[in-house]
Coordinates of C-alpha atoms and ligand atoms in Angstrom, one line a residue:
M278 CA 7.7 5.1 45.9
R279 CA 6.2 2.3 47.2
T280 CA 3.2 0.0 46.9
G281 CA 0.0 0.8 47.6
R282 CA -3.4 -1.5 47.8
A283 CA -3.5 -5.2 46.3
S284 CA -5.3 -7.1 45.4
A285 CA -6.1 -10.6 43.9
L286 CA -9.1 -13.5 43.4
T287 CA -9.3 -16.2 41.4
D288 CA -12.2 -18.0 39.5
T289 CA -12.7 -21.3 38.2
G290 CA -15.1 -20.3 35.7
R291 CA -18.1 -21.6 34.3
R292 CA -16.8 -24.7 32.4
R293 CA -13.6 -26.4 33.7
P294 CA -14.2 -28.8 36.4
Q295 CA -11.2 -27.5 38.8
N296 CA -9.2 -24.3 39.4
E297 CA -5.5 -24.7 38.0
D298 CA -3.8 -21.5 38.8
T299 CA -2.7 -20.2 41.7
F300 CA -1.8 -16.6 42.7
V301 CA 1.2 -14.9 44.5
C302 CA 0.3 -11.3 46.4
E303 CA 2.9 -10.8 49.2
P304 CA 4.4 -7.1 48.3
P305 CA 6.4 -6.5 47.0
L306 CA 6.3 -9.9 45.3
F307 CA 2.9 -10.6 42.8
A308 CA 2.8 -13.7 40.9
V309 CA -0.2 -16.0 38.5
A310 CA 0.8 -19.5 37.8
D311 CA -1.8 -21.4 35.3
G312 CA -1.1 -24.7 35.3
V313 CA -1.1 -27.8 32.9
G314 CA -1.4 -31.2 33.3
G315 CA -4.5 -34.4 33.3
A316 CA -5.7 -34.9 37.0
Q317 CA -4.5 -32.3 39.8
A318 CA -1.1 -32.1 38.1
G319 CA -1.9 -29.0 36.9
E320 CA -2.6 -27.6 39.9
I321 CA 0.4 -29.4 41.9
A322 CA 2.3 -27.4 39.3
S323 CA 0.9 -23.9 39.6
R324 CA 1.1 -24.5 43.3
L325 CA 4.9 -25.5 43.6
A326 CA 5.7 -22.5 41.2
A327 CA 3.7 -20.4 43.7
T328 CA 5.7 -21.3 46.7
A329 CA 9.4 -21.4 45.1
L330 CA 8.9 -17.7 44.6
E331 CA 7.2 -16.9 48.3
E332 CA 10.5 -18.6 49.6
R333 CA 12.4 -15.5 48.4
T334 CA 14.8 -14.2 50.7
P335 CA 13.8 -11.2 51.7
G336 CA 15.4 -7.9 50.2
A337 CA 15.8 -10.2 47.0
L338 CA 15.2 -8.0 44.3
G339 CA 15.6 -7.2 40.6
E340 CA 14.9 -9.1 37.3
Q341 CA 17.7 -11.6 37.7
A342 CA 16.6 -12.5 41.5
L343 CA 13.3 -13.2 40.1
A344 CA 13.9 -15.2 37.0
E345 CA 16.5 -17.2 39.1
L346 CA 13.7 -18.0 41.6
L347 CA 11.4 -18.9 38.6
R348 CA 14.5 -21.6 36.9
E349 CA 14.5 -23.2 41.2
A350 CA 10.3 -23.6 40.3
N351 CA 11.0 -25.1 37.2
G352 CA 13.5 -28.1 38.0
R353 CA 11.5 -28.5 41.5
I354 CA 8.5 -29.3 38.9
F355 CA 10.3 -31.0 36.7
R356 CA 11.9 -33.6 39.3
Y357 CA 8.4 -33.9 41.1
A358 CA 7.2 -35.2 37.3
L359 CA 10.0 -37.5 37.1
E360 CA 9.3 -38.8 40.2
D361 CA 5.1 -39.3 39.8
P362 CA 4.0 -41.1 36.9
S363 CA 0.8 -39.6 37.6
A364 CA 2.4 -35.9 36.9
A365 CA 4.4 -36.9 34.2
G366 CA 4.3 -34.1 31.3
M367 CA 2.8 -31.2 34.2
G368 CA 3.9 -27.6 33.7
T369 CA 2.7 -24.3 35.0
V370 CA 3.1 -20.6 32.9
V371 CA 4.0 -18.0 35.4
T372 CA 3.9 -14.4 35.2
A373 CA 5.6 -12.9 38.1
L374 CA 6.6 -9.2 39.5
L375 CA 8.9 -7.6 42.2
V376 CA 8.6 -3.8 42.8
D377 CA 11.6 -2.4 44.0
E378 CA 10.4 0.1 46.3
A379 CA 13.7 2.4 46.5
G380 CA 14.6 2.2 43.0
G381 CA 11.1 2.8 42.1
T382 CA 11.2 0.2 39.4
V383 CA 9.3 -3.2 38.6
A384 CA 11.0 -6.5 37.3
I385 CA 9.2 -9.1 35.9
G386 CA 9.8 -12.6 34.9
H387 CA 7.4 -14.4 32.3
V388 CA 7.5 -17.8 31.1
G389 CA 3.9 -18.5 29.2
D390 CA 0.9 -16.8 28.5
S391 CA 0.1 -16.2 31.5
R392 CA -0.4 -11.7 31.2
A393 CA 1.3 -8.0 32.8
Y394 CA -0.4 -5.1 31.7
R395 CA -0.2 -1.2 33.2
M396 CA -2.3 1.0 33.6
R397 CA -1.0 4.9 33.3
A398 CA -2.9 7.9 32.9
G399 CA -6.4 6.1 32.1
A400 CA -4.2 3.9 29.5
L401 CA -3.8 0.1 29.5
E402 CA -0.4 -1.2 28.3
Q403 CA 0.1 -4.8 27.5
L404 CA 3.9 -5.7 29.2
T405 CA 4.7 -9.0 28.1
T406 CA 3.9 -10.6 25.0
D407 CA 2.8 -14.5 25.1
H408 CA 5.2 -17.7 24.5
S409 CA 2.2 -19.3 22.6
L410 CA 2.2 -20.0 18.5
V411 CA -0.3 -17.0 18.4
A412 CA 1.5 -14.7 19.5
E413 CA 4.8 -15.8 17.3
L414 CA 2.5 -16.0 14.1
V415 CA 1.4 -12.1 14.7
S416 CA 5.0 -11.4 15.2
S417 CA 6.3 -13.0 11.9
G418 CA 3.4 -11.2 10.0
V419 CA 1.5 -14.4 9.4
L420 CA -1.7 -13.8 11.5
T421 CA -3.5 -10.3 12.3
P422 CA -3.8 -9.3 16.2
E423 CA -7.6 -9.9 15.6
E424 CA -7.2 -13.1 14.0
A425 CA -5.3 -14.4 16.4
E426 CA -7.9 -13.7 19.3
R427 CA -10.1 -16.5 17.1
H428 CA -7.5 -18.6 16.2
P429 CA -8.4 -21.9 17.7
Q430 CA -4.6 -22.6 18.2
R431 CA -5.1 -19.5 20.7
S432 CA -4.7 -22.2 23.7
A433 CA -0.8 -23.4 22.7
I434 CA 2.1 -22.7 24.8
T435 CA 5.5 -22.5 23.3
R436 CA 7.3 -22.2 26.7
A437 CA 6.2 -23.9 30.3
L438 CA 8.3 -24.5 33.6
G439 CA 8.3 -27.8 34.6
T440 CA 8.3 -30.0 31.3
E441 CA 11.7 -29.6 30.7
P442 CA 14.7 -29.8 33.1
T443 CA 16.2 -26.3 32.0
V444 CA 13.6 -23.0 31.0
D445 CA 14.2 -19.9 29.0
V446 CA 13.1 -17.0 31.5
E447 CA 12.0 -14.4 29.7
A448 CA 13.0 -11.2 32.8
F449 CA 13.1 -7.1 32.1
T450 CA 12.4 -4.4 34.2
V451 CA 10.4 -1.2 33.9
A452 CA 10.1 2.0 35.5
G453 CA 6.9 2.7 37.5
E454 CA 4.9 5.8 38.6
P455 CA 3.3 7.0 41.5
G456 CA -0.1 5.9 40.5
D457 CA 0.4 3.0 38.1
L458 CA -1.7 0.4 38.5
F459 CA -0.3 -3.4 37.7
L460 CA -2.6 -6.4 36.6
I461 CA -0.9 -9.7 36.0
C462 CA -3.9 -12.0 35.0
S463 CA -4.0 -15.6 33.3
D464 CA -5.5 -15.8 30.2
G465 CA -9.0 -17.0 31.0
L466 CA -9.4 -13.1 31.6
P467 CA -8.1 -11.8 28.2
T468 CA -9.1 -14.9 25.8
M469 CA -12.7 -13.5 27.0
M470 CA -12.4 -10.1 26.5
S471 CA -10.5 -7.7 24.3
D472 CA -7.9 -5.2 26.4
Q473 CA -10.4 -2.6 26.1
G474 CA -12.6 -4.2 27.7
V475 CA -10.4 -5.3 30.7
A476 CA -9.2 -1.1 30.7
E477 CA -12.9 -0.5 31.3
A478 CA -13.7 -2.5 33.7
I479 CA -10.2 -1.1 35.8
R480 CA -11.8 2.1 35.2
S481 CA -15.6 1.4 36.2
S482 CA -13.7 0.8 39.5
G483 CA -12.5 3.7 40.4
G484 CA -9.3 2.1 40.2
D485 CA -9.5 0.8 43.4
P486 CA -7.4 -2.9 43.5
A487 CA -10.1 -5.3 45.0
A488 CA -13.3 -3.8 43.3
A489 CA -11.3 -4.2 39.9
A490 CA -10.8 -7.8 40.6
E491 CA -14.3 -8.2 41.3
A492 CA -15.4 -6.7 38.3
L493 CA -13.0 -8.3 35.8
V494 CA -13.6 -11.9 37.3
A495 CA -17.2 -10.9 36.9
A496 CA -17.0 -9.7 33.2
A497 CA -14.9 -13.1 32.1
N498 CA -17.8 -15.4 33.6
A499 CA -20.2 -13.2 31.7
R500 CA -19.0 -13.7 28.5
G501 CA -17.8 -17.2 28.6
G502 CA -15.9 -17.7 31.7
E503 CA -14.5 -21.0 29.5
D504 CA -11.7 -21.4 31.7
N505 CA -9.9 -20.7 35.6
I506 CA -9.6 -16.8 35.4
T507 CA -7.1 -15.2 38.2
V508 CA -6.3 -11.5 38.2
V509 CA -3.7 -10.2 40.7
L510 CA -3.8 -5.6 41.2
F511 CA -1.6 -3.8 42.5
E512 CA -0.7 0.1 42.5
L513 CA 2.1 2.1 43.2
E514 CA 1.8 4.9 45.2
E515 CA 4.2 8.1 46.6
G516 CA 5.9 7.9 50.2
E517 CA 9.0 6.4 51.8
E518 CA 9.3 2.5 51.1
I519 CA 7.9 0.1 53.6
P520 CA 10.8 -2.1 55.7
A521 CA 10.6 -5.6 54.3
D522 CA 9.9 -6.1 58.4
E523 CA 7.0 -4.0 58.7
E524 CA 5.3 -5.3 55.2
P525 CA 1.6 -4.9 55.6
S526 CA -0.2 -8.8 54.5
A527 CA -2.4 -7.7 51.0
P528 CA -5.9 -8.3 51.2
V529 CA -6.5 -12.1 50.2
A530 CA -9.8 -12.8 48.2
D531 CA -9.4 -16.4 47.8
E532 CA -8.7 -17.8 51.5
E533 CA -8.0 -21.5 50.6
L534 CA -5.2 -20.6 47.8
T535 CA -2.8 -18.8 49.7
A536 CA -3.9 -20.3 53.4
P537 CA -1.0 -20.6 55.5
E538 CA 0.4 -23.9 56.1
P539 CA -1.1 -24.4 59.7
S540 CA 1.3 -24.0 62.7
A541 CA 1.6 -26.6 65.8
E542 CA 0.4 -23.8 68.2
H543 CA -2.8 -23.7 66.5
A544 CA -3.7 -27.2 67.1
E545 CA -7.9 -27.1 67.7
G546 CA -10.0 -29.4 66.5
E547 CA -12.2 -27.5 64.2
E548 CA -8.9 -25.4 62.4
E549 CA -7.2 -28.7 62.5
L550 CA -9.4 -30.5 60.8
D551 CA -10.4 -27.7 58.1
E552 CA -6.6 -27.7 57.3
V553 CA -6.2 -31.7 57.1
R554 CA -9.1 -31.5 54.7
R555 CA -7.1 -28.2 52.9
H556 CA -4.3 -29.5 52.2
G557 CA -4.8 -33.7 51.1
A558 CA -2.2 -35.5 50.5
G559 CA 0.9 -34.8 52.8
S560 CA -1.6 -34.4 56.3
G561 CA -1.2 -37.6 57.1
G562 CA 0.6 -36.9 59.8
R563 CA -1.8 -34.7 61.4
L564 CA -3.7 -37.4 61.0
T565 CA -2.5 -39.6 63.1
A566 CA -1.5 -36.8 65.7
L567 CA -5.2 -36.5 65.5
A568 CA -6.5 -39.7 66.6
L569 CA -3.6 -40.4 69.0
I570 CA -5.5 -37.6 71.1
A571 CA -8.2 -39.1 70.8
A572 CA -7.0 -42.3 72.3
I573 CA -5.3 -40.5 75.0
A574 CA -8.5 -39.2 75.3
L575 CA -10.5 -42.3 75.5
L576 CA -8.1 -43.6 77.7
A577 CA -8.2 -40.9 80.3
L578 CA -11.8 -41.4 80.5
L579 CA -11.8 -45.8 80.9
A580 CA -9.1 -45.0 83.7
L581 CA -11.1 -42.1 84.9
Y582 CA -14.7 -44.9 84.8
W583 CA -12.3 -47.5 86.6
G584 CA -11.3 -45.8 89.9
L585 CA -14.6 -44.2 90.3
S586 CA -15.9 -48.1 90.0
K587 CA -13.9 -49.6 92.2
Ligands
MN822 MN1 -5.7 -20.8 31.6

């Protein structure tokens, strides 16, 4: 078995001023992180989590490896918040899936209220249980699932990465079958639509992950788009596993969120300026380098001018 087509899409939605969600779509690893915190802190927290996941050692598989990556992310976010008062209290929820192609299994690491679903033979199944107040009230019988969907505290989470020095990661493994379609999403999707609506949007796209991603984000926005909406979809298919060094890069919908760090070899003017804008803080070094190049060019021109005028 191997990972087939994959696609990811993130959208600010229609009410929030900024997008604090981040995704990872790097087969065999997929994740959605939804940050919480004032100012830019939520975005920083979700990006720190994604970066920690992306630093996974190639070949590291299984729920223990995934849980360890999330604990590492927890430590990084917690320490960042200690050092930067403007980021105090920031955190992120995250749901990450790691496919073991040879083993035919999918490990799931989960903290908070982003979700993982599996569509198999036309039926949608929620794989994760939210770490949220209303999910606990449902499991203890205080609320019905229908009451939970409308509850004013439905976005109150009981677990997050980065808010405490240690975190309790829920990790488990499910069996995969060729034809399975997995969906990871931030709460901006299920708070806007029922599981039935999600299943219909996926079916209407014929099971194509890219079309399904577009359909889901459009549907959540059509129902109000009250929060950032992020979806990652991938399918499992028959076939030999793809060796790690030949893994194809997944189609990526949001260039900004997954832009690779700029490399020194591609330091061309336009591109470089674009990267400086994207990465904001921490790009001071590149700005200085650009200024230095401009100064040297100016000196060379002046030297040429003086040479010609004598
Ligand atoms: Mn959210």
